[in-house]
Amino acid sequence: MVSWNFVELDEVGSTQAVVKGLASMGSPEGTTVVAKTQSSGAGRLQRPWASPRGGLYMSFLLRPHELTQPEAITLAAAVSVAEGVRLSTGLVAKIRWPNDVLLGKKKVAGVIAEAQFYKKELVQVIVGIGVNCNSSFKAHDPLKDEDTSLVDELGEPIEVSELRQAVLDSFSGLYERLQAGSEVLSLWRQHLSTLGKQVSIKMKTEETPFSCLAIDIDAGGGLVVETAGERKVLRAEDMEWLREQA
Ligand code: BTN
């Protein structure tokens, strides 16, 4: 199991950046930075991550031995958030490939995994997790209803430290399974809302989005899609955005 060492802070720019600094000074696996608020939290493709007080914002350091694909870490982190949310609130969250955690059609949490390789070997991954917990999104812009928070869904605030522990416990177990080479595909399939749906996808290198049917996930965390009778595997790092159509 991962042994978590917490650095708890009030306000930071980004917990990802703080862990990056600690990693460069040789901090061990399990170093975890938690902040009450972030002034420049960011997600995939440097998109800003709003971090008002009352949310869960944390980043932790992994130094994997037996892993080659960081995509599996992204999925493990997203599944651990879904599991943590279920255990601490009873709400059933799903994952929109590759890193959005949804309640219904709205995003409640996001994860990011930033990997570092040395001579093609995966030596370090910094995982960042942001969960909208106790600040309401209803009061914000009613026209922008793509996001939600746990308090909006439950009608009452949650204990953030309890959620944090549930997420980390779940992640620890999944990380052990990944490092042991155990089967995880069935777990990914069980949690992904994307599979079996028609989706629109915008790839980084293409101007126009395209529609396809999301069929499966592969062992490397790629999304298997079918378009015009042809199957292909999409990698998260090549994709700009994905929308589920139905
Ligand atoms: C995404 O949805 O694109 C991922 C969002 C990840 C946000 C978290 S909040 C804690 C950590 N610090 C950051 O700056 N980002 C991650």
mmCIF file of C-alpha atoms and ligand atoms in Angstrom:
data_model
loop_
_atom_site.group_PDB
_atom_site.id
_atom_site.type_symbol
_atom_site.label_atom_id
_atom_site.label_comp_id
_atom_site.label_asym_id
_atom_site.label_seq_id
_atom_site.Cartn_x
_atom_site.Cartn_y
_atom_site.Cartn_z
ATOM 1 C CA MET A 1 0.000 0.000 0.000
ATOM 2 C CA VAL A 2 1.153 3.564 -0.569
ATOM 3 C CA SER A 3 2.252 5.296 2.595
ATOM 4 C CA TRP A 4 0.830 8.793 2.393
ATOM 5 C CA ASN A 5 2.765 11.742 3.872
ATOM 6 C CA PHE A 6 0.608 14.841 3.989
ATOM 7 C CA VAL A 7 1.647 18.438 3.530
ATOM 8 C CA GLU A 8 -1.461 20.450 4.346
ATOM 9 C CA LEU A 9 -1.541 24.034 3.144
ATOM 10 C CA ASP A 10 -4.073 26.822 3.153
ATOM 11 C CA GLU A 11 -3.628 28.589 -0.187
ATOM 12 C CA VAL A 12 -1.254 27.648 -3.006
ATOM 13 C CA GLY A 13 -0.944 28.426 -6.710
ATOM 14 C CA SER A 14 -1.340 24.775 -7.619
ATOM 15 C CA THR A 15 -0.765 21.615 -5.567
ATOM 16 C CA GLN A 16 0.686 20.049 -8.761
ATOM 17 C CA ALA A 17 3.448 22.652 -8.821
ATOM 18 C CA VAL A 18 4.194 22.186 -5.108
ATOM 19 C CA VAL A 19 4.544 18.405 -5.524
ATOM 20 C CA LYS A 20 6.719 18.911 -8.614
ATOM 21 C CA GLY A 21 9.084 20.984 -6.481
ATOM 22 C CA LEU A 22 9.113 18.384 -3.691
ATOM 23 C CA ALA A 23 9.714 15.592 -6.221
ATOM 24 C CA SER A 24 12.712 17.411 -7.643
ATOM 25 C CA MET A 25 14.183 17.497 -4.125
ATOM 26 C CA GLY A 26 13.865 13.709 -3.868
ATOM 27 C CA SER A 27 10.646 13.379 -1.837
ATOM 28 C CA PRO A 28 9.371 9.821 -1.556
ATOM 29 C CA GLU A 29 6.383 8.155 -3.154
ATOM 30 C CA GLY A 30 3.204 9.048 -1.274
ATOM 31 C CA THR A 31 4.125 12.708 -0.708
ATOM 32 C CA THR A 32 0.731 14.394 -0.857
ATOM 33 C CA VAL A 33 -0.003 18.099 -0.927
ATOM 34 C CA VAL A 34 -3.494 19.189 0.016
ATOM 35 C CA ALA A 35 -4.683 22.803 -0.160
ATOM 36 C CA LYS A 36 -7.875 24.507 0.946
ATOM 37 C CA THR A 37 -7.835 26.751 -2.111
ATOM 38 C CA GLN A 38 -5.682 27.294 -5.230
ATOM 39 C CA SER A 39 -5.110 30.542 -7.082
ATOM 40 C CA SER A 40 -3.981 28.919 -10.337
ATOM 41 C CA GLY A 41 -5.273 25.361 -10.315
ATOM 42 C CA ALA A 42 -5.141 23.786 -13.757
ATOM 43 C CA GLY A 43 -6.336 20.674 -15.536
ATOM 44 C CA ARG A 44 -5.661 18.987 -18.876
ATOM 45 C CA LEU A 45 -4.300 21.279 -21.563
ATOM 46 C CA GLN A 46 -3.715 23.946 -18.911
ATOM 47 C CA ARG A 47 -7.418 24.651 -18.589
ATOM 48 C CA PRO A 48 -8.077 26.635 -15.386
ATOM 49 C CA TRP A 49 -9.498 24.640 -12.492
ATOM 50 C CA ALA A 50 -11.687 26.839 -10.262
ATOM 51 C CA SER A 51 -10.649 26.109 -6.681
ATOM 52 C CA PRO A 52 -12.866 27.948 -4.173
ATOM 53 C CA ARG A 53 -12.643 26.988 -0.495
ATOM 54 C CA GLY A 54 -14.680 23.928 0.373
ATOM 55 C CA GLY A 55 -13.313 21.697 -2.403
ATOM 56 C CA LEU A 56 -10.806 18.848 -2.369
ATOM 57 C CA TYR A 57 -7.561 19.820 -4.094
ATOM 58 C CA MET A 58 -4.649 17.451 -3.784
ATOM 59 C CA SER A 59 -1.650 16.149 -5.672
ATOM 60 C CA PHE A 60 0.504 13.173 -4.841
ATOM 61 C CA LEU A 61 3.769 11.703 -6.001
ATOM 62 C CA LEU A 62 4.251 8.186 -7.340
ATOM 63 C CA ARG A 63 7.507 6.519 -8.211
ATOM 64 C CA PRO A 64 6.297 3.398 -10.030
ATOM 65 C CA HIS A 65 8.506 0.371 -10.605
ATOM 66 C CA GLU A 66 6.505 -1.903 -12.812
ATOM 67 C CA LEU A 67 4.457 0.455 -14.930
ATOM 68 C CA THR A 68 4.975 1.622 -18.468
ATOM 69 C CA GLN A 69 1.754 3.459 -19.205
ATOM 70 C CA PRO A 70 0.767 6.554 -17.227
ATOM 71 C CA GLU A 71 -2.739 6.413 -18.792
ATOM 72 C CA ALA A 72 -3.539 3.568 -16.416
ATOM 73 C CA ILE A 73 -2.742 5.891 -13.508
ATOM 74 C CA THR A 74 -5.209 8.479 -14.829
ATOM 75 C CA LEU A 75 -7.937 5.843 -14.976
ATOM 76 C CA ALA A 76 -7.037 4.463 -11.549
ATOM 77 C CA ALA A 77 -7.229 7.972 -10.081
ATOM 78 C CA ALA A 78 -10.606 8.639 -11.723
ATOM 79 C CA VAL A 79 -11.980 5.289 -10.502
ATOM 80 C CA SER A 80 -10.715 6.009 -6.987
ATOM 81 C CA VAL A 81 -12.549 9.352 -7.000
ATOM 82 C CA ALA A 82 -15.756 7.615 -8.127
ATOM 83 C CA GLU A 83 -15.283 4.990 -5.401
ATOM 84 C CA GLY A 84 -14.474 7.622 -2.773
ATOM 85 C CA VAL A 85 -17.567 9.624 -3.692
ATOM 86 C CA ARG A 86 -19.727 6.495 -3.486
ATOM 87 C CA LEU A 87 -18.332 5.461 -0.120
ATOM 88 C CA SER A 88 -18.560 8.859 1.513
ATOM 89 C CA THR A 89 -21.834 10.112 -0.019
ATOM 90 C CA GLY A 90 -23.663 7.173 -1.605
ATOM 91 C CA LEU A 91 -23.715 9.019 -4.962
ATOM 92 C CA VAL A 92 -22.851 6.967 -8.033
ATOM 93 C CA ALA A 93 -20.268 8.729 -10.171
ATOM 94 C CA LYS A 94 -19.127 7.659 -13.632
ATOM 95 C CA ILE A 95 -16.043 8.452 -15.692
ATOM 96 C CA ARG A 96 -16.099 10.258 -19.000
ATOM 97 C CA TRP A 97 -12.944 9.050 -20.719
ATOM 98 C CA PRO A 98 -10.225 9.853 -19.946
ATOM 99 C CA ASN A 99 -10.329 11.969 -16.786
ATOM 100 C CA ASP A 100 -13.691 13.550 -15.962
ATOM 101 C CA VAL A 101 -15.769 12.271 -13.067
ATOM 102 C CA LEU A 102 -19.475 12.859 -13.630
ATOM 103 C CA LEU A 103 -22.647 12.832 -11.601
ATOM 104 C CA GLY A 104 -25.333 12.363 -14.224
ATOM 105 C CA LYS A 105 -24.141 14.496 -17.138
ATOM 106 C CA LYS A 106 -22.310 17.051 -15.016
ATOM 107 C CA LYS A 107 -18.661 17.111 -14.071
ATOM 108 C CA VAL A 108 -17.984 16.925 -10.337
ATOM 109 C CA ALA A 109 -14.261 16.139 -10.369
ATOM 110 C CA GLY A 110 -11.236 15.957 -12.628
ATOM 111 C CA VAL A 111 -7.934 14.160 -12.436
ATOM 112 C CA ILE A 112 -4.608 14.720 -14.106
ATOM 113 C CA ALA A 113 -1.496 12.517 -14.179
ATOM 114 C CA GLU A 114 1.777 14.110 -15.239
ATOM 115 C CA ALA A 115 4.466 11.574 -16.023
ATOM 116 C CA GLN A 116 8.199 11.854 -16.226
ATOM 117 C CA PHE A 117 10.369 9.361 -18.087
ATOM 118 C CA TYR A 118 14.083 8.687 -17.781
ATOM 119 C CA LYS A 119 15.570 6.815 -20.736
ATOM 120 C CA LYS A 120 12.072 5.636 -21.751
ATOM 121 C CA GLU A 121 11.383 4.344 -18.250
ATOM 122 C CA LEU A 122 8.453 5.785 -16.303
ATOM 123 C CA VAL A 123 10.104 7.117 -13.148
ATOM 124 C CA GLN A 124 7.648 9.582 -11.674
ATOM 125 C CA VAL A 125 3.962 10.455 -11.908
ATOM 126 C CA ILE A 126 2.300 13.393 -10.199
ATOM 127 C CA VAL A 127 -1.404 12.830 -9.824
ATOM 128 C CA GLY A 128 -3.706 15.802 -9.232
ATOM 129 C CA ILE A 129 -7.292 15.460 -8.084
ATOM 130 C CA GLY A 130 -9.883 18.208 -7.800
ATOM 131 C CA VAL A 131 -13.379 17.515 -6.466
ATOM 132 C CA ASN A 132 -16.121 20.148 -6.250
ATOM 133 C CA CYS A 133 -17.426 19.501 -2.760
ATOM 134 C CA ASN A 134 -19.015 22.217 -0.663
ATOM 135 C CA SER A 135 -19.345 25.216 -2.962
ATOM 136 C CA SER A 136 -22.464 25.480 -5.027
ATOM 137 C CA PHE A 137 -22.413 25.766 -8.801
ATOM 138 C CA LYS A 138 -26.124 26.535 -8.964
ATOM 139 C CA ALA A 139 -25.501 30.080 -7.781
ATOM 140 C CA HIS A 140 -22.927 30.733 -10.519
ATOM 141 C CA ASP A 141 -23.988 30.989 -14.124
ATOM 142 C CA PRO A 142 -27.263 29.093 -14.596
ATOM 143 C CA LEU A 143 -26.615 28.875 -18.332
ATOM 144 C CA LYS A 144 -23.371 27.052 -17.805
ATOM 145 C CA ASP A 145 -24.659 23.872 -16.252
ATOM 146 C CA GLU A 146 -21.898 21.464 -17.232
ATOM 147 C CA ASP A 147 -20.435 21.302 -13.724
ATOM 148 C CA THR A 148 -21.814 20.330 -10.354
ATOM 149 C CA SER A 149 -20.659 19.819 -6.780
ATOM 150 C CA LEU A 150 -21.393 17.270 -4.084
ATOM 151 C CA VAL A 151 -23.315 19.840 -2.028
ATOM 152 C CA ASP A 152 -25.481 20.663 -5.063
ATOM 153 C CA GLU A 153 -26.303 16.979 -5.547
ATOM 154 C CA LEU A 154 -26.758 16.053 -1.889
ATOM 155 C CA GLY A 155 -28.302 19.239 -0.526
ATOM 156 C CA GLU A 156 -25.873 19.214 2.416
ATOM 157 C CA PRO A 157 -22.139 19.701 2.868
ATOM 158 C CA ILE A 158 -19.779 16.762 3.108
ATOM 159 C CA GLU A 159 -16.714 16.077 5.243
ATOM 160 C CA VAL A 160 -13.866 16.726 2.800
ATOM 161 C CA SER A 161 -11.218 14.912 4.875
ATOM 162 C CA GLU A 162 -13.359 11.760 4.880
ATOM 163 C CA LEU A 163 -13.690 11.886 1.097
ATOM 164 C CA ARG A 164 -9.960 12.467 0.762
ATOM 165 C CA GLN A 165 -9.150 9.364 2.799
ATOM 166 C CA ALA A 166 -11.660 7.218 0.904
ATOM 167 C CA VAL A 167 -10.154 8.316 -2.425
ATOM 168 C CA LEU A 168 -6.590 7.613 -1.287
ATOM 169 C CA ASP A 169 -7.476 4.202 0.185
ATOM 170 C CA SER A 170 -9.127 3.216 -3.056
ATOM 171 C CA PHE A 171 -6.242 4.536 -5.154
ATOM 172 C CA SER A 172 -3.703 2.675 -3.050
ATOM 173 C CA GLY A 173 -5.437 -0.652 -3.738
ATOM 174 C CA LEU A 174 -5.716 0.043 -7.458
ATOM 175 C CA TYR A 175 -2.102 1.122 -7.732
ATOM 176 C CA GLU A 176 -1.044 -2.123 -6.091
ATOM 177 C CA ARG A 177 -3.124 -4.060 -8.612
ATOM 178 C CA LEU A 178 -1.587 -2.131 -11.509
ATOM 179 C CA GLN A 179 1.954 -2.704 -10.297
ATOM 180 C CA ALA A 180 1.220 -6.403 -9.805
ATOM 181 C CA GLY A 181 -0.045 -6.618 -13.401
ATOM 182 C CA SER A 182 -3.524 -7.703 -12.247
ATOM 183 C CA GLU A 183 -6.526 -7.437 -14.514
ATOM 184 C CA VAL A 184 -8.125 -3.955 -14.343
ATOM 185 C CA LEU A 185 -9.941 -3.646 -17.656
ATOM 186 C CA SER A 186 -13.217 -4.953 -16.253
ATOM 187 C CA LEU A 187 -13.067 -2.289 -13.552
ATOM 188 C CA TRP A 188 -12.445 0.485 -16.101
ATOM 189 C CA ARG A 189 -15.358 -0.834 -18.206
ATOM 190 C CA GLN A 190 -17.638 -0.876 -15.184
ATOM 191 C CA HIS A 191 -16.947 2.779 -14.353
ATOM 192 C CA LEU A 192 -16.805 4.397 -17.799
ATOM 193 C CA SER A 193 -19.955 6.233 -18.857
ATOM 194 C CA THR A 194 -18.466 6.715 -22.334
ATOM 195 C CA LEU A 195 -18.644 3.115 -23.549
ATOM 196 C CA GLY A 196 -21.544 2.226 -25.822
ATOM 197 C CA LYS A 197 -22.244 5.899 -26.534
ATOM 198 C CA GLN A 198 -22.048 8.010 -29.636
ATOM 199 C CA VAL A 199 -19.397 10.644 -28.926
ATOM 200 C CA SER A 200 -17.982 13.769 -30.594
ATOM 201 C CA ILE A 201 -14.246 14.045 -30.405
ATOM 202 C CA LYS A 202 -11.874 16.846 -31.296
ATOM 203 C CA MET A 203 -8.318 15.653 -31.830
ATOM 204 C CA LYS A 204 -5.450 18.099 -31.273
ATOM 205 C CA THR A 205 -4.143 17.770 -34.815
ATOM 206 C CA GLU A 206 -7.484 18.063 -36.612
ATOM 207 C CA GLU A 207 -9.578 21.152 -37.217
ATOM 208 C CA THR A 208 -12.964 19.479 -37.177
ATOM 209 C CA PRO A 209 -14.459 17.227 -34.519
ATOM 210 C CA PHE A 210 -15.811 13.845 -35.634
ATOM 211 C CA SER A 211 -18.519 11.512 -34.356
ATOM 212 C CA CYS A 212 -17.990 7.877 -33.546
ATOM 213 C CA LEU A 213 -19.201 5.054 -31.359
ATOM 214 C CA ALA A 214 -17.109 4.427 -28.244
ATOM 215 C CA ILE A 215 -16.776 0.670 -28.034
ATOM 216 C CA ASP A 216 -14.182 -0.295 -25.483
ATOM 217 C CA ILE A 217 -11.069 0.593 -23.568
ATOM 218 C CA ASP A 218 -7.777 -1.153 -24.294
ATOM 219 C CA ALA A 219 -5.068 -2.355 -21.920
ATOM 220 C CA GLY A 220 -3.117 0.878 -22.386
ATOM 221 C CA GLY A 221 -6.110 3.049 -21.469
ATOM 222 C CA GLY A 222 -6.872 3.984 -25.098
ATOM 223 C CA LEU A 223 -10.454 4.418 -26.272
ATOM 224 C CA VAL A 224 -11.520 1.960 -28.965
ATOM 225 C CA VAL A 225 -13.957 3.679 -31.331
ATOM 226 C CA GLU A 226 -15.761 2.778 -34.526
ATOM 227 C CA THR A 227 -16.345 5.290 -37.264
ATOM 228 C CA ALA A 228 -17.544 4.541 -40.809
ATOM 229 C CA GLY A 229 -17.138 0.832 -40.140
ATOM 230 C CA GLU A 230 -13.501 1.243 -39.129
ATOM 231 C CA ARG A 231 -12.093 0.640 -35.662
ATOM 232 C CA LYS A 232 -9.309 2.700 -34.183
ATOM 233 C CA VAL A 233 -7.758 3.368 -30.800
ATOM 234 C CA LEU A 234 -7.557 6.951 -29.583
ATOM 235 C CA ARG A 235 -4.962 8.059 -27.046
ATOM 236 C CA ALA A 236 -5.882 10.645 -24.441
ATOM 237 C CA GLU A 237 -2.793 12.753 -25.104
ATOM 238 C CA ASP A 238 -3.851 13.269 -28.751
ATOM 239 C CA MET A 239 -7.348 14.413 -27.864
ATOM 240 C CA GLU A 240 -8.555 17.934 -27.106
ATOM 241 C CA TRP A 241 -12.081 17.177 -25.968
ATOM 242 C CA LEU A 242 -14.751 14.498 -25.969
ATOM 243 C CA ARG A 243 -18.498 14.982 -25.616
ATOM 244 C CA GLU A 244 -20.947 12.177 -24.991
ATOM 245 C CA GLN A 245 -24.003 12.533 -27.232
ATOM 246 C CA ALA A 246 -26.633 10.338 -25.611
HETATM 247 C C1 BTN B 1 -9.118 18.176 -15.416
HETATM 248 O O1 BTN B 1 -10.329 18.022 -15.262
HETATM 249 O O2 BTN B 1 -8.647 18.549 -16.511
HETATM 250 C C2 BTN B 1 -8.189 17.877 -14.273
HETATM 251 C C3 BTN B 1 -8.360 18.830 -13.121
HETATM 252 C C4 BTN B 1 -7.337 18.597 -12.037
HETATM 253 C C5 BTN B 1 -7.421 19.657 -10.963
HETATM 254 C C6 BTN B 1 -6.567 19.305 -9.789
HETATM 255 S S1 BTN B 1 -6.934 20.291 -8.358
HETATM 256 C C7 BTN B 1 -5.522 19.694 -7.562
HETATM 257 C C8 BTN B 1 -4.425 19.650 -8.599
HETATM 258 N N1 BTN B 1 -3.813 20.958 -8.738
HETATM 259 C C9 BTN B 1 -3.987 21.478 -9.941
HETATM 260 O O3 BTN B 1 -3.567 22.595 -10.330
HETATM 261 N N2 BTN B 1 -4.692 20.634 -10.699
HETATM 262 C C10 BTN B 1 -5.067 19.440 -9.978
#
